[in-house]
Amino acid sequence: MIGELITLLITSVLLNNAVLNQFLGLCPFMGVSRKKSSALGMGVAVVFVIVAAGIVTYGLYHLVLVPLNLEFMDLVTFILVIASLVQLTEMFLKKSSPALYKSLGVYLPLITTNCVVLNVCLVNISNGYDIAHMLVYTIGTPLGFALVLYIFSCIRERLEVADVPQCFKGNPIALIVAGLMAMAFSGLAGII
Amino acid sequence: MNRMQNFKNGLIKDNPVFGLYLGLCSTLAITTSINNAIGMGVAVIFVLILSNMIISAIRKLVPDEIRIPVYIVIIATLVKIIQMLIQAYAPALDSSLGVFIPLIVVNCIILGRAEAFASKNGVLDSALDGVGMGLGYLLAVLSMSVIRQLLSTGVLSMTNPFNEAQVLFSLRLIPEDFTISMFSSPLGAFMTFACLAAGLTAYKLHVQKKEAAAKAAANSQEAAK
Amino acid sequence: MDFAQLFLAILFFGSLVGIYIFLFLKNKKTPKPEGCENLKADCEGCKDIYCPNHPTKEES
């Protein structure tokens, strides 16, 4: 059981990475990764929102939707829960910790339309995870996202001063870098 | 006149995928085959047209502060309906597109168009805008999937989405021994996308240069008079 | 699907929407801490000018 959970953790962080293998969360990935500080802020915010949203949606699905035979309402429920949690988190940050709000509050509304969050909620259900697996997956996936986002922002800061062909400047060369990162990470497949 | 110009812009110059970098997640993930591309493109067009029309129809009734929540709810309901229809009538498409059908809800294109266009214009204009942006998206995913499918399997093929066994066409253009399977992996997806996006940027720069040259020529002619 | 289930579905959906709109409005009303009025996300990657965080938007 512990071995299974550790495998799931390593898989969700490195081997089945949300950005590089599952192609999720690319819009903020391209947008927020120009500076290391904003990447770090976004990463922490995403971890927090996904953990909260994953647990709440899992609970809601199994305790409310399944007993009432309302499984078809999963999509609408999840997106509303995610959006509400983002609002709640922003309010909480505004009131309790201005310093935290300053560093990552601006990215919170962006997370509502982040594919990773909705994907984690949906996969928790469709893969039929029990609570332990759900917790590991819900914590591992955003950690993988944050890790790759941070590494990517470090590379992109260097790219700004590199000599890139005119038509590749900006996003295209960043995407090629992402592809090379995907190739590098796929080499880690031998870990398990 | 203005409408046609907007429509044409949405197809190539302001292509939502390669020009504005919206809807990246689904573009990179599902473009491994032409079937997927067309299925996803049609689903997105449906959702875009319907959401644009509904949001435009109720734009005067919704108080300004809560418009984003209302849009999200409308789009989520539409996507769930489309997902159930696809599950019922084209199950092969459902299993190959997987989780990316529900993820149409958070596709930046749909919410973006709803907020920018449908909340300010009439129903017919919004529907046309939905068609334009949707066709731009379809063009983008189709071009990516043609390249990726051709280079990774050597065959251009398409099966009937409603009847998995029926093959509509299948052309082998590259012999089996020379296929590059990299293109079906994430690396190939990123590379293809980057090259196509760079191609569009190059085209736009070229057009800009021509326009600037024409303007400079016109200015110097005027100055000479 | 019988009427009881349909009624429950609409009730559940309505309460979720209600909670969301309530939190959204409450969030809008809470003032940002001082020093945070002019925050702009360092975000210029996608040209999604419809995103609420895009640098060209003025605070409304």
CSV table of C-alpha atoms in Angstrom, one decimal, chain A residues 30-31 34-35 38 64-65 68-70 73 76-77 80 83-84 87-88 90-91 94-95 98 101-102 106-107 110 171, chain C residues 1 5 8-9 12-13 16-17 20 23-24 26-27 30-33 35-36 39-46 51 53:
chain,number,residue,atom,x,y,z
A,30,MET,CA,3.2,30.4,-20.9
A,31,GLY,CA,1.9,33.5,-19.3
A,34,ARG,CA,8.7,35.1,-17.6
A,35,LYS,CA,10.0,35.9,-14.1
A,38,SER,CA,5.8,35.3,-10.5
A,64,VAL,CA,-24.0,14.1,-2.1
A,65,LEU,CA,-24.0,13.3,-5.8
A,68,LEU,CA,-28.8,11.2,-4.8
A,69,ASN,CA,-28.1,9.7,-8.2
A,70,LEU,CA,-27.0,13.0,-9.6
A,73,MET,CA,-24.1,17.1,-12.4
A,76,VAL,CA,-21.2,21.8,-13.1
A,77,THR,CA,-20.6,21.0,-9.4
A,80,LEU,CA,-18.7,26.0,-9.2
A,83,ALA,CA,-14.7,29.0,-8.5
A,84,SER,CA,-16.1,29.4,-5.0
A,87,GLN,CA,-13.1,33.5,-4.2
A,88,LEU,CA,-12.9,32.2,-0.6
A,90,GLU,CA,-8.8,35.4,-2.1
A,91,MET,CA,-11.0,36.8,0.6
A,94,LYS,CA,-7.0,39.7,1.8
A,95,LYS,CA,-8.1,39.7,5.4
A,98,PRO,CA,-1.5,41.1,3.1
A,101,TYR,CA,-1.9,38.5,-0.9
A,102,LYS,CA,0.7,40.8,-2.4
A,106,VAL,CA,-3.2,38.4,-8.3
A,107,TYR,CA,-2.9,34.9,-9.7
A,110,LEU,CA,-6.4,33.0,-13.1
A,171,ASN,CA,6.3,32.0,-27.1
C,1,MET,CA,-35.6,10.3,-13.7
C,5,GLN,CA,-34.7,13.7,-8.3
C,8,LEU,CA,-33.2,17.8,-5.8
C,9,ALA,CA,-30.9,18.4,-8.8
C,12,PHE,CA,-28.5,21.5,-5.4
C,13,PHE,CA,-27.5,23.4,-8.5
C,16,LEU,CA,-24.2,26.0,-5.5
C,17,VAL,CA,-24.8,28.9,-7.8
C,20,TYR,CA,-20.7,31.1,-5.6
C,23,LEU,CA,-18.8,34.6,-2.2
C,24,PHE,CA,-18.0,36.4,-5.5
C,26,LYS,CA,-18.4,39.4,-0.9
C,27,ASN,CA,-14.9,39.1,-2.3
C,30,THR,CA,-13.6,43.3,0.8
C,31,PRO,CA,-11.0,45.9,0.3
C,32,LYS,CA,-7.5,45.0,-0.7
C,33,PRO,CA,-4.9,45.6,2.0
C,35,GLY,CA,-0.2,48.7,-0.8
C,36,CYS,CA,-2.0,46.2,-2.9
C,39,LEU,CA,-1.0,45.0,-8.3
C,40,LYS,CA,-0.7,43.7,-11.8
C,41,ALA,CA,0.1,40.2,-12.6
C,42,ASP,CA,3.5,39.9,-14.3
C,43,CYS,CA,1.8,38.0,-17.0
C,44,GLU,CA,2.3,38.9,-20.7
C,45,GLY,CA,2.6,35.5,-22.2
C,46,CYS,CA,-0.7,34.9,-23.9
C,51,CYS,CA,-8.3,37.7,-19.3
C,53,ASN,CA,-5.3,40.0,-15.4
